[in-house]
Structure formats: C-alpha cells, structure tokens
Amino acid sequence: PEWAVAPGTLLRAELDARGMTQTDLAARTQLTEKHVSQVMTGTVTLSADVALAFERSLGVPARTLLLAEARHQAEESGQTAFRELAQHESWARHFPITVLKKNGYLQGNERGGQLVDCILRFFGVAEPKAFEEVSLAGISGFRRAQHLQVNEYATATWLRLGELQTARHHLPPFSADRLRRSLSTLRALTSQPDGEAFTLARRQLASCGVALAFVDGVNESRAWGATRWVTASRPVIVLSDRYPFRDSLWFSLMHEIGHVLRHPKRRTFVNLADDGDDNDGLEAEANDFAAETLVPSDYRDQLMTVTSQPEFDALAAQVGVDVSIVAGQAGHRTGDWRRVQRLRKKLDVPALDRAAHAPLDESAPA
C-alpha cells in the first residue's frame, strides 16, 4: 500500500482498548514517560529492546511493532527523497515520456520527485549524476556525432528498453567461436518472414550467449542499432526500425555482431542514422564485416552490373540470401537506389515487435 502505520498509532489503539494510559505503560516497562511519549509521537525510533518491553507488557508482538517502524521509516524517507528529487524534474522531462508510458514504465500522471524517481528506477541508478556516468558512459557515437543534434536521452532510453527486454533471458556465457559458426545459419534466415526470422535469430544468438532485442517507436532517437556488454560475458544487441527495410535490419544485425566479435567490451557502440563520422575506424570495420558476411566479396563485381529482377533473383540464390539483401548491397555499392528500391522489402514492424516481446523459448510465429 501507498501508506504506512507508525508503531505509535498501533500502541495508542492498544492502550485505548485496554483503558490504559502512557503513564501506566511507562510503569509496566520501566521506561520514562518522556520516552514512551516520544515513541508514541514518532519523535524517536522504536528500538528492538523497547519493542520487546512493549510485547511483554501488552502482548503486542515486537516483530509487528518493528515491522511497522521499518515501513513507516521507509515511507518517510521516500517522501523526503521525492521532495529532494523534485528539483530535477526539468532533467526528467528530457526523456521520451510517451515512450516510457507506452512500455509500462510510467503511468503518465507522475510529477515532480515521483517522475524523477521513476526515471531513475528505469535506468537502475540512484541519482541523475549516476545516469550520466553509467548509462551514457563509454557510448561511442554520442560524443562524436553532436553535429547531428543527437538526442542522448531518447537514445539512452531506447538502448535501456532493449536491455530490459532481454533481462530475463537465461543465456550461457558468450562464445565467440560459436557465434562465428552461426553466421551462415543467420544469413539463411534473411529469406524468412520478419517475425519468424527474428525469433530464430534470437534463439540462435542466445545459444552463443548474445541477447537480441528489437525496440521500435522511439522517434526522437537516431539509433539504428547498438551493442552493449551488460556484463563481461553478456553482450546485448539492440535493433530498431529507423530504416524500415529488411536489408537494413540484417545489415544492422551483422554490423553489431562485428562489434561483438572484434571490438572492445568496455565500449557501447550505438550506430546512429546518417552518421558519417568514424574517428577510430571501428564503425567502418563493422560495416565491412557486415557487407562481407551478407554478400561475400566474390560477388561484388556482379553487384555492380545486375539490373533486372531475374538477375537479382539469380544472384540472391547464388549468395544464399534474400533478394532484398542483394538489392540493398547493390544500392550501397553503386549509389543508385532507384534501381533497387522496388526489390527492397519493407519491414513487418508489428511482427518484429511481437517476436521481440515473446518468451525466448516460444515457438516461431506462423
């Protein structure tokens, strides 16, 4: 309940029921009348020794009184904290309130300290400064892409939603060797319907110790994909519908797998839309990994020359991926997106969202 009864309230009710006074209780317990009065009014904290004295004198269990004291103190501390947190409400308003409400982390009517408290609990930190140090720490992309006017609050929210989406997934420790061996299996899934493909990809990655999430609807974020190591043995990959095409989703997934396999665990990589700034070359390396994994370099020359639907279909069959993957790579290589746009399949975002929120061991959707 949103309230707590002070032990003094319980004691006063017991004394009234017995027709006793605080003076009578003081005599029975050998406490001073002043101390009994202070306990009754909550001026002093009820100690275990005094609670035991009340139990012997009144028959009210000390455990009951001490539990009431603990609950009362917690409620009082919470109210005090809310008042102190209220000064940070303007900070809390930077976050996408509508998105947090949609995902069940806010009711929508929180104000002041209560709103700040909800935001802090969502990120698993105790105060706003901790959010800056923990939730934004080591995120590649935020600092180097300020020219894009990146909304760090929305992007951090999107990333956290992905972490929480996979928090209950029980995975084995990460295995790089198993992940490398899984690449061919993942490539073969590109031709499957989006929801089914995501379910199977998530299950395959889980067997390698990699958690996979899909979070849509955070419009204020420019994130396309991200990789974060939540522990030293648990990487989480989060995908979005920023570019709503099948080839974009799969390229993003392979890009993040490249980060998992090749780049430092201490960093969080957020792939931002339209971000051409790559000071350390790691984003370019992840892009090359994704391109090579989806369409190996042996087929690069053909990407530059295919034009007709039958030619694209034939090349996709040779490579062993969906035709939209080949189309996307051809568009990227040639810069002629008009030639391939009709072959790029739109994402089934509702199916992806359902698959992402289904239990990990649930059967693939029909």
Short mmCIF file of N, CA, C and O in Angstrom, two decimals, residues 102-226:
data_model
loop_
_atom_site.label_atom_id
_atom_site.label_comp_id
_atom_site.label_asym_id
_atom_site.label_seq_id
_atom_site.Cartn_x
_atom_site.Cartn_y
_atom_site.Cartn_z
N LYS A 102 4.10 4.12 -22.91
CA LYS A 102 3.68 3.04 -23.81
C LYS A 102 4.25 1.70 -23.36
O LYS A 102 3.59 0.66 -23.47
N ASN A 103 5.47 1.71 -22.84
CA ASN A 103 6.13 0.47 -22.44
C ASN A 103 5.88 0.10 -20.98
O ASN A 103 6.47 -0.86 -20.47
N GLY A 104 5.01 0.84 -20.31
CA GLY A 104 4.59 0.48 -18.96
C GLY A 104 5.49 0.94 -17.84
O GLY A 104 5.30 0.51 -16.69
N TYR A 105 6.45 1.81 -18.11
CA TYR A 105 7.35 2.28 -17.07
C TYR A 105 6.87 3.57 -16.42
O TYR A 105 7.43 3.99 -15.40
N LEU A 106 5.87 4.21 -17.00
CA LEU A 106 5.24 5.38 -16.42
C LEU A 106 3.72 5.26 -16.58
O LEU A 106 3.25 4.66 -17.57
N GLN A 107 2.98 5.81 -15.64
CA GLN A 107 1.53 5.87 -15.78
C GLN A 107 1.11 7.06 -16.63
O GLN A 107 0.07 7.04 -17.27
N GLY A 108 1.94 8.09 -16.62
CA GLY A 108 1.65 9.28 -17.40
C GLY A 108 1.22 10.47 -16.56
O GLY A 108 1.17 11.60 -17.05
N ASN A 109 0.93 10.23 -15.28
CA ASN A 109 0.49 11.33 -14.41
C ASN A 109 1.53 11.66 -13.33
O ASN A 109 1.24 12.40 -12.39
N GLU A 110 2.73 11.13 -13.46
CA GLU A 110 3.78 11.40 -12.48
C GLU A 110 4.26 12.85 -12.60
O GLU A 110 4.38 13.39 -13.71
N ARG A 111 4.54 13.44 -11.47
CA ARG A 111 5.02 14.81 -11.43
C ARG A 111 6.15 14.92 -10.40
O ARG A 111 6.27 14.12 -9.49
N GLY A 112 6.95 15.96 -10.53
CA GLY A 112 7.97 16.28 -9.53
C GLY A 112 8.89 15.12 -9.21
O GLY A 112 9.39 14.42 -10.10
N GLY A 113 9.11 14.92 -7.90
CA GLY A 113 10.03 13.88 -7.47
C GLY A 113 9.60 12.49 -7.86
O GLY A 113 10.43 11.61 -8.09
N GLN A 114 8.30 12.26 -7.95
CA GLN A 114 7.82 10.94 -8.35
C GLN A 114 8.25 10.61 -9.78
O GLN A 114 8.66 9.49 -10.08
N LEU A 115 8.18 11.60 -10.68
CA LEU A 115 8.61 11.38 -12.05
C LEU A 115 10.11 11.09 -12.10
O LEU A 115 10.55 10.16 -12.78
N VAL A 116 10.89 11.90 -11.38
CA VAL A 116 12.34 11.69 -11.37
C VAL A 116 12.67 10.30 -10.81
O VAL A 116 13.52 9.59 -11.34
N ASP A 117 11.97 9.90 -9.75
CA ASP A 117 12.19 8.59 -9.15
C ASP A 117 11.92 7.47 -10.15
O ASP A 117 12.69 6.51 -10.24
N CYS A 118 10.85 7.59 -10.92
CA CYS A 118 10.52 6.57 -11.93
C CYS A 118 11.59 6.48 -13.00
O CYS A 118 11.96 5.38 -13.44
N ILE A 119 12.10 7.62 -13.44
CA ILE A 119 13.15 7.63 -14.46
C ILE A 119 14.42 6.96 -13.92
O ILE A 119 15.06 6.15 -14.60
N LEU A 120 14.79 7.29 -12.69
CA LEU A 120 15.98 6.70 -12.10
C LEU A 120 15.83 5.20 -11.94
O LEU A 120 16.78 4.44 -12.20
N ARG A 121 14.66 4.76 -11.50
CA ARG A 121 14.43 3.32 -11.35
C ARG A 121 14.48 2.61 -12.71
O ARG A 121 14.97 1.48 -12.81
N PHE A 122 13.98 3.25 -13.74
CA PHE A 122 14.01 2.67 -15.08
C PHE A 122 15.46 2.40 -15.51
O PHE A 122 15.78 1.34 -16.07
N PHE A 123 16.36 3.35 -15.24
CA PHE A 123 17.76 3.19 -15.63
C PHE A 123 18.58 2.44 -14.59
O PHE A 123 19.75 2.13 -14.84
N GLY A 124 17.99 2.16 -13.42
CA GLY A 124 18.72 1.42 -12.40
C GLY A 124 19.84 2.22 -11.76
O GLY A 124 20.91 1.67 -11.46
N VAL A 125 19.59 3.52 -11.54
CA VAL A 125 20.59 4.39 -10.89
C VAL A 125 19.89 5.17 -9.78
O VAL A 125 18.66 5.26 -9.74
N ALA A 126 20.69 5.77 -8.88
CA ALA A 126 20.13 6.41 -7.70
C ALA A 126 19.92 7.91 -7.87
O ALA A 126 19.11 8.50 -7.14
N GLU A 127 20.64 8.53 -8.80
CA GLU A 127 20.50 9.98 -8.97
C GLU A 127 20.90 10.36 -10.39
O GLU A 127 21.56 9.57 -11.09
N PRO A 128 20.52 11.55 -10.84
CA PRO A 128 20.81 11.96 -12.23
C PRO A 128 22.29 11.90 -12.59
O PRO A 128 22.62 11.51 -13.72
N LYS A 129 23.17 12.26 -11.68
CA LYS A 129 24.60 12.20 -11.99
C LYS A 129 25.03 10.78 -12.31
O LYS A 129 25.88 10.56 -13.19
N ALA A 130 24.45 9.81 -11.63
CA ALA A 130 24.79 8.41 -11.90
C ALA A 130 24.33 8.00 -13.29
O ALA A 130 24.97 7.17 -13.94
N PHE A 131 23.21 8.56 -13.76
CA PHE A 131 22.76 8.29 -15.13
C PHE A 131 23.84 8.71 -16.12
O PHE A 131 24.15 7.98 -17.06
N GLU A 132 24.40 9.90 -15.92
CA GLU A 132 25.43 10.39 -16.83
C GLU A 132 26.65 9.46 -16.82
O GLU A 132 27.23 9.18 -17.86
N GLU A 133 27.02 8.98 -15.64
CA GLU A 133 28.24 8.17 -15.51
C GLU A 133 28.05 6.72 -15.92
O GLU A 133 28.99 6.08 -16.38
N VAL A 134 26.82 6.20 -15.75
CA VAL A 134 26.59 4.78 -16.02
C VAL A 134 25.91 4.57 -17.38
O VAL A 134 26.40 3.81 -18.22
N SER A 135 24.79 5.24 -17.60
CA SER A 135 24.00 4.98 -18.80
C SER A 135 24.61 5.58 -20.06
O SER A 135 24.37 5.09 -21.16
N LEU A 136 25.37 6.67 -19.91
CA LEU A 136 26.00 7.29 -21.08
C LEU A 136 27.49 6.98 -21.17
O LEU A 136 28.11 7.32 -22.17
N ALA A 137 28.04 6.35 -20.14
CA ALA A 137 29.48 6.12 -20.11
C ALA A 137 29.92 5.19 -21.24
O ALA A 137 29.34 4.13 -21.46
N GLY A 138 30.95 5.60 -21.94
CA GLY A 138 31.56 4.74 -22.95
C GLY A 138 30.75 4.53 -24.20
O GLY A 138 31.04 3.63 -24.99
N ILE A 139 29.71 5.33 -24.42
CA ILE A 139 28.88 5.11 -25.61
C ILE A 139 29.51 5.80 -26.81
O ILE A 139 29.52 7.02 -26.91
N SER A 140 30.06 5.02 -27.71
CA SER A 140 30.62 5.56 -28.94
C SER A 140 29.47 6.04 -29.81
O SER A 140 28.46 5.37 -29.97
N GLY A 141 29.63 7.19 -30.38
CA GLY A 141 28.59 7.72 -31.26
C GLY A 141 27.98 8.98 -30.71
O GLY A 141 27.80 9.94 -31.45
N PHE A 142 27.67 9.02 -29.42
CA PHE A 142 27.03 10.20 -28.84
C PHE A 142 27.93 11.43 -28.95
O PHE A 142 27.53 12.46 -29.47
N ARG A 143 29.15 11.29 -28.46
CA ARG A 143 30.03 12.45 -28.40
C ARG A 143 30.57 12.83 -29.78
O ARG A 143 30.79 13.99 -30.05
N ARG A 144 30.79 11.86 -30.62
CA ARG A 144 31.38 12.17 -31.92
C ARG A 144 30.35 12.56 -32.97
O ARG A 144 30.69 12.81 -34.11
N ALA A 145 29.06 12.61 -32.59
CA ALA A 145 28.03 12.93 -33.57
C ALA A 145 27.17 14.10 -33.12
O ALA A 145 26.01 14.18 -33.44
N GLN A 146 27.77 15.04 -32.39
CA GLN A 146 26.99 16.16 -31.90
C GLN A 146 26.49 17.04 -33.06
O GLN A 146 25.50 17.75 -32.92
N HIS A 147 27.19 17.00 -34.19
CA HIS A 147 26.74 17.79 -35.33
C HIS A 147 25.39 17.30 -35.86
O HIS A 147 24.72 18.00 -36.61
N LEU A 148 24.99 16.09 -35.46
CA LEU A 148 23.71 15.55 -35.89
C LEU A 148 22.58 15.90 -34.92
O LEU A 148 21.45 15.50 -35.13
N GLN A 149 22.91 16.65 -33.86
CA GLN A 149 21.92 17.01 -32.85
C GLN A 149 21.26 15.75 -32.26
O GLN A 149 20.05 15.61 -32.22
N VAL A 150 22.11 14.84 -31.85
CA VAL A 150 21.65 13.57 -31.29
C VAL A 150 20.94 13.81 -29.96
O VAL A 150 21.44 14.54 -29.10
N ASN A 151 19.78 13.21 -29.79
CA ASN A 151 19.05 13.27 -28.53
C ASN A 151 19.55 12.12 -27.65
O ASN A 151 19.11 10.98 -27.78
N GLU A 152 20.48 12.43 -26.77
CA GLU A 152 21.08 11.39 -25.94
C GLU A 152 20.05 10.74 -25.01
O GLU A 152 20.12 9.55 -24.73
N TYR A 153 19.11 11.52 -24.52
CA TYR A 153 18.13 11.00 -23.57
C TYR A 153 17.22 9.97 -24.25
O TYR A 153 16.93 8.91 -23.68
N ALA A 154 16.76 10.29 -25.45
CA ALA A 154 15.89 9.35 -26.18
C ALA A 154 16.66 8.11 -26.58
O ALA A 154 16.15 6.99 -26.50
N THR A 155 17.91 8.29 -27.02
CA THR A 155 18.71 7.15 -27.46
C THR A 155 19.08 6.26 -26.28
O THR A 155 19.06 5.02 -26.39
N ALA A 156 19.40 6.85 -25.14
CA ALA A 156 19.69 6.05 -23.95
C ALA A 156 18.45 5.29 -23.50
O ALA A 156 18.53 4.15 -23.03
N THR A 157 17.27 5.91 -23.65
CA THR A 157 16.01 5.23 -23.31
C THR A 157 15.79 4.04 -24.21
O THR A 157 15.43 2.94 -23.76
N TRP A 158 16.00 4.24 -25.52
CA TRP A 158 15.85 3.15 -26.49
C TRP A 158 16.78 1.99 -26.15
O TRP A 158 16.37 0.82 -26.14
N LEU A 159 18.03 2.30 -25.83
CA LEU A 159 19.00 1.27 -25.50
C LEU A 159 18.61 0.53 -24.22
O LEU A 159 18.71 -0.70 -24.13
N ARG A 160 18.15 1.27 -23.23
CA ARG A 160 17.74 0.65 -21.96
C ARG A 160 16.53 -0.25 -22.15
O ARG A 160 16.44 -1.33 -21.54
N LEU A 161 15.60 0.16 -23.00
CA LEU A 161 14.44 -0.70 -23.29
C LEU A 161 14.90 -2.02 -23.87
O LEU A 161 14.34 -3.08 -23.56
N GLY A 162 15.92 -1.98 -24.72
CA GLY A 162 16.46 -3.22 -25.28
C GLY A 162 17.10 -4.10 -24.22
O GLY A 162 16.91 -5.32 -24.21
N GLU A 163 17.85 -3.49 -23.30
CA GLU A 163 18.45 -4.25 -22.21
C GLU A 163 17.39 -4.93 -21.36
O GLU A 163 17.49 -6.11 -21.03
N LEU A 164 16.36 -4.16 -20.99
CA LEU A 164 15.31 -4.70 -20.13
C LEU A 164 14.48 -5.77 -20.85
O LEU A 164 13.99 -6.70 -20.21
N GLN A 165 14.33 -5.62 -22.16
CA GLN A 165 13.58 -6.62 -22.93
C GLN A 165 14.23 -7.99 -22.83
O GLN A 165 13.55 -9.02 -22.88
N THR A 166 15.54 -8.02 -22.69
CA THR A 166 16.27 -9.30 -22.64
C THR A 166 16.77 -9.66 -21.25
O THR A 166 17.49 -10.64 -21.09
N ALA A 167 16.40 -8.87 -20.24
CA ALA A 167 16.96 -9.06 -18.90
C ALA A 167 16.64 -10.43 -18.31
O ALA A 167 17.42 -10.98 -17.53
N ARG A 168 15.49 -11.00 -18.67
CA ARG A 168 15.09 -12.29 -18.11
C ARG A 168 15.52 -13.48 -18.96
O ARG A 168 15.16 -14.62 -18.66
N HIS A 169 16.26 -13.22 -20.02
CA HIS A 169 16.74 -14.32 -20.87
C HIS A 169 17.93 -14.99 -20.18
O HIS A 169 18.93 -14.35 -19.87
N HIS A 170 17.81 -16.28 -19.95
CA HIS A 170 18.89 -17.03 -19.32
C HIS A 170 19.80 -17.58 -20.41
O HIS A 170 19.44 -18.50 -21.15
N LEU A 171 21.01 -17.01 -20.52
CA LEU A 171 21.92 -17.36 -21.60
C LEU A 171 23.20 -17.97 -21.05
O LEU A 171 23.62 -17.65 -19.93
N PRO A 172 23.84 -18.81 -21.83
CA PRO A 172 25.16 -19.31 -21.43
C PRO A 172 26.19 -18.20 -21.59
O PRO A 172 25.90 -17.17 -22.22
N PRO A 173 27.39 -18.36 -21.06
CA PRO A 173 28.44 -17.36 -21.27
C PRO A 173 28.72 -17.18 -22.76
O PRO A 173 28.57 -18.11 -23.56
N PHE A 174 29.12 -15.98 -23.14
CA PHE A 174 29.39 -15.67 -24.54
C PHE A 174 30.48 -16.56 -25.11
O PHE A 174 31.51 -16.80 -24.48
N SER A 175 30.24 -17.05 -26.34
CA SER A 175 31.22 -17.87 -27.05
C SER A 175 31.45 -17.26 -28.43
O SER A 175 30.57 -17.33 -29.30
N ALA A 176 32.63 -16.67 -28.65
CA ALA A 176 32.95 -16.08 -29.95
C ALA A 176 33.01 -17.15 -31.04
O ALA A 176 32.55 -16.93 -32.17
N ASP A 177 33.58 -18.31 -30.71
CA ASP A 177 33.69 -19.38 -31.72
C ASP A 177 32.31 -19.84 -32.17
O ASP A 177 32.06 -20.02 -33.37
N ARG A 178 31.40 -20.02 -31.24
CA ARG A 178 30.05 -20.45 -31.60
C ARG A 178 29.34 -19.37 -32.43
O ARG A 178 28.61 -19.68 -33.37
N LEU A 179 29.58 -18.12 -32.09
CA LEU A 179 28.95 -17.04 -32.84
C LEU A 179 29.46 -17.02 -34.28
O LEU A 179 28.68 -16.83 -35.22
N ARG A 180 30.76 -17.19 -34.46
CA ARG A 180 31.31 -17.23 -35.83
C ARG A 180 30.70 -18.37 -36.63
O ARG A 180 30.38 -18.21 -37.81
N ARG A 181 30.56 -19.51 -35.99
CA ARG A 181 29.98 -20.67 -36.70
C ARG A 181 28.51 -20.47 -37.01
O ARG A 181 27.97 -21.14 -37.89
N SER A 182 27.86 -19.54 -36.32
CA SER A 182 26.43 -19.31 -36.52
C SER A 182 26.13 -18.36 -37.67
O SER A 182 24.97 -18.20 -38.06
N LEU A 183 27.14 -17.70 -38.21
CA LEU A 183 26.91 -16.67 -39.23
C LEU A 183 26.19 -17.22 -40.46
O LEU A 183 25.28 -16.58 -41.00
N SER A 184 26.57 -18.40 -40.90
CA SER A 184 25.92 -18.97 -42.09
C SER A 184 24.46 -19.29 -41.81
O SER A 184 23.59 -19.12 -42.67
N THR A 185 24.18 -19.75 -40.59
CA THR A 185 22.80 -20.04 -40.21
C THR A 185 21.98 -18.75 -40.19
O THR A 185 20.83 -18.73 -40.66
N LEU A 186 22.55 -17.69 -39.67
CA LEU A 186 21.85 -16.41 -39.61
C LEU A 186 21.60 -15.86 -41.01
O LEU A 186 20.52 -15.33 -41.29
N ARG A 187 22.56 -15.98 -41.89
CA ARG A 187 22.38 -15.50 -43.27
C ARG A 187 21.20 -16.19 -43.93
O ARG A 187 20.43 -15.57 -44.67
N ALA A 188 21.05 -17.48 -43.69
CA ALA A 188 19.98 -18.24 -44.32
C ALA A 188 18.60 -17.79 -43.86
O ALA A 188 17.59 -18.05 -44.54
N LEU A 189 18.53 -17.09 -42.73
CA LEU A 189 17.24 -16.64 -42.20
C LEU A 189 16.72 -15.40 -42.90
O LEU A 189 15.56 -15.02 -42.69
N THR A 190 17.53 -14.77 -43.72
CA THR A 190 17.14 -13.49 -44.32
C THR A 190 15.92 -13.63 -45.24
O THR A 190 15.23 -12.64 -45.49
N SER A 191 15.66 -14.81 -45.73
CA SER A 191 14.52 -15.02 -46.63
C SER A 191 13.24 -15.36 -45.88
O SER A 191 12.16 -15.44 -46.49
N GLN A 192 13.32 -15.56 -44.56
CA GLN A 192 12.15 -15.91 -43.79
C GLN A 192 11.32 -14.65 -43.48
O GLN A 192 11.84 -13.53 -43.49
N PRO A 193 10.02 -14.80 -43.22
CA PRO A 193 9.22 -13.65 -42.77
C PRO A 193 9.87 -13.01 -41.54
O PRO A 193 10.47 -13.70 -40.71
N ASP A 194 9.73 -11.70 -41.43
CA ASP A 194 10.49 -10.96 -40.43
C ASP A 194 10.30 -11.47 -39.00
O ASP A 194 11.26 -11.63 -38.26
N GLY A 195 9.05 -11.71 -38.60
CA GLY A 195 8.81 -12.17 -37.24
C GLY A 195 9.44 -13.52 -36.96
O GLY A 195 10.07 -13.72 -35.92
N GLU A 196 9.27 -14.44 -37.89
CA GLU A 196 9.84 -15.77 -37.72
C GLU A 196 11.36 -15.70 -37.75
O GLU A 196 12.04 -16.36 -36.94
N ALA A 197 11.91 -14.92 -38.66
CA ALA A 197 13.36 -14.80 -38.76
C ALA A 197 13.95 -14.23 -37.48
O ALA A 197 14.99 -14.70 -37.00
N PHE A 198 13.29 -13.23 -36.92
CA PHE A 198 13.79 -12.64 -35.67
C PHE A 198 13.77 -13.66 -34.54
O PHE A 198 14.72 -13.76 -33.76
N THR A 199 12.68 -14.40 -34.44
CA THR A 199 12.57 -15.42 -33.38
C THR A 199 13.71 -16.43 -33.49
O THR A 199 14.35 -16.77 -32.49
N LEU A 200 13.96 -16.91 -34.70
CA LEU A 200 15.01 -17.91 -34.89
C LEU A 200 16.40 -17.32 -34.70
O LEU A 200 17.29 -17.96 -34.12
N ALA A 201 16.59 -16.07 -35.16
CA ALA A 201 17.89 -15.41 -34.97
C ALA A 201 18.16 -15.18 -33.49
O ALA A 201 19.27 -15.38 -33.00
N ARG A 202 17.12 -14.75 -32.77
CA ARG A 202 17.28 -14.50 -31.34
C ARG A 202 17.66 -15.79 -30.61
O ARG A 202 18.52 -15.79 -29.73
N ARG A 203 17.01 -16.88 -31.00
CA ARG A 203 17.31 -18.17 -30.37
C ARG A 203 18.73 -18.63 -30.70
O ARG A 203 19.45 -19.15 -29.84
N GLN A 204 19.14 -18.44 -31.97
CA GLN A 204 20.48 -18.84 -32.39
C GLN A 204 21.54 -18.02 -31.65
O GLN A 204 22.53 -18.56 -31.14
N LEU A 205 21.34 -16.72 -31.57
CA LEU A 205 22.29 -15.87 -30.86
C LEU A 205 22.32 -16.18 -29.37
O LEU A 205 23.37 -16.13 -28.74
N ALA A 206 21.16 -16.50 -28.80
CA ALA A 206 21.11 -16.85 -27.39
C ALA A 206 21.99 -18.06 -27.09
O ALA A 206 22.63 -18.13 -26.04
N SER A 207 22.03 -19.01 -28.01
CA SER A 207 22.87 -20.19 -27.81
C SER A 207 24.35 -19.83 -27.80
O SER A 207 25.18 -20.60 -27.31
N CYS A 208 24.68 -18.65 -28.33
CA CYS A 208 26.06 -18.17 -28.35
C CYS A 208 26.34 -17.23 -27.18
O CYS A 208 27.45 -16.70 -27.05
N GLY A 209 25.31 -16.97 -26.36
CA GLY A 209 25.47 -16.06 -25.24
C GLY A 209 25.24 -14.61 -25.59
O GLY A 209 25.65 -13.72 -24.84
N VAL A 210 24.56 -14.36 -26.71
CA VAL A 210 24.28 -12.99 -27.15
C VAL A 210 22.78 -12.74 -27.07
O VAL A 210 21.98 -13.51 -27.62
N ALA A 211 22.37 -11.69 -26.37
CA ALA A 211 20.96 -11.31 -26.28
C ALA A 211 20.61 -10.39 -27.44
O ALA A 211 21.38 -9.50 -27.80
N LEU A 212 19.43 -10.60 -28.03
CA LEU A 212 18.99 -9.79 -29.17
C LEU A 212 17.65 -9.16 -28.85
O LEU A 212 16.72 -9.84 -28.42
N ALA A 213 17.55 -7.84 -29.07
CA ALA A 213 16.32 -7.10 -28.81
C ALA A 213 15.95 -6.27 -30.03
O ALA A 213 16.81 -5.91 -30.84
N PHE A 214 14.65 -5.97 -30.14
CA PHE A 214 14.14 -5.06 -31.16
C PHE A 214 13.24 -4.06 -30.46
O PHE A 214 12.29 -4.45 -29.78
N VAL A 215 13.54 -2.78 -30.62
CA VAL A 215 12.76 -1.72 -29.98
C VAL A 215 12.38 -0.69 -31.03
O VAL A 215 13.24 -0.09 -31.65
N ASP A 216 11.08 -0.51 -31.22
CA ASP A 216 10.60 0.44 -32.21
C ASP A 216 9.94 1.63 -31.52
O ASP A 216 9.71 1.62 -30.31
N GLY A 217 9.66 2.66 -32.29
CA GLY A 217 8.82 3.74 -31.82
C GLY A 217 9.47 4.85 -31.03
O GLY A 217 8.78 5.72 -30.51
N VAL A 218 10.80 4.87 -30.92
CA VAL A 218 11.48 5.98 -30.23
C VAL A 218 11.92 6.97 -31.30
O VAL A 218 13.07 7.00 -31.73
N ASN A 219 10.98 7.78 -31.75
CA ASN A 219 11.22 8.65 -32.89
C ASN A 219 12.31 9.68 -32.63
O ASN A 219 13.01 10.11 -33.56
N GLU A 220 12.44 10.12 -31.38
CA GLU A 220 13.43 11.14 -31.07
C GLU A 220 14.86 10.60 -31.13
O GLU A 220 15.82 11.37 -31.18
N SER A 221 15.02 9.30 -31.15
CA SER A 221 16.35 8.70 -31.22
C SER A 221 16.76 8.52 -32.68
O SER A 221 15.93 8.22 -33.54
N ARG A 222 18.04 8.67 -32.93
CA ARG A 222 18.57 8.42 -34.28
C ARG A 222 19.25 7.06 -34.36
O ARG A 222 19.95 6.77 -35.34
N ALA A 223 19.06 6.22 -33.35
CA ALA A 223 19.78 4.95 -33.30
C ALA A 223 19.24 3.96 -34.31
O ALA A 223 18.04 3.80 -34.49
N TRP A 224 20.13 3.27 -34.96
CA TRP A 224 19.82 2.24 -35.94
C TRP A 224 20.07 0.86 -35.34
O TRP A 224 19.34 -0.07 -35.56
N GLY A 225 21.13 0.77 -34.57
CA GLY A 225 21.47 -0.47 -33.90
C GLY A 225 22.49 -0.16 -32.82
O GLY A 225 23.09 0.92 -32.81
N ALA A 226 22.68 -1.08 -31.90
CA ALA A 226 23.64 -0.85 -30.81
C ALA A 226 24.13 -2.17 -30.24
O ALA A 226 23.45 -3.19 -30.33
#
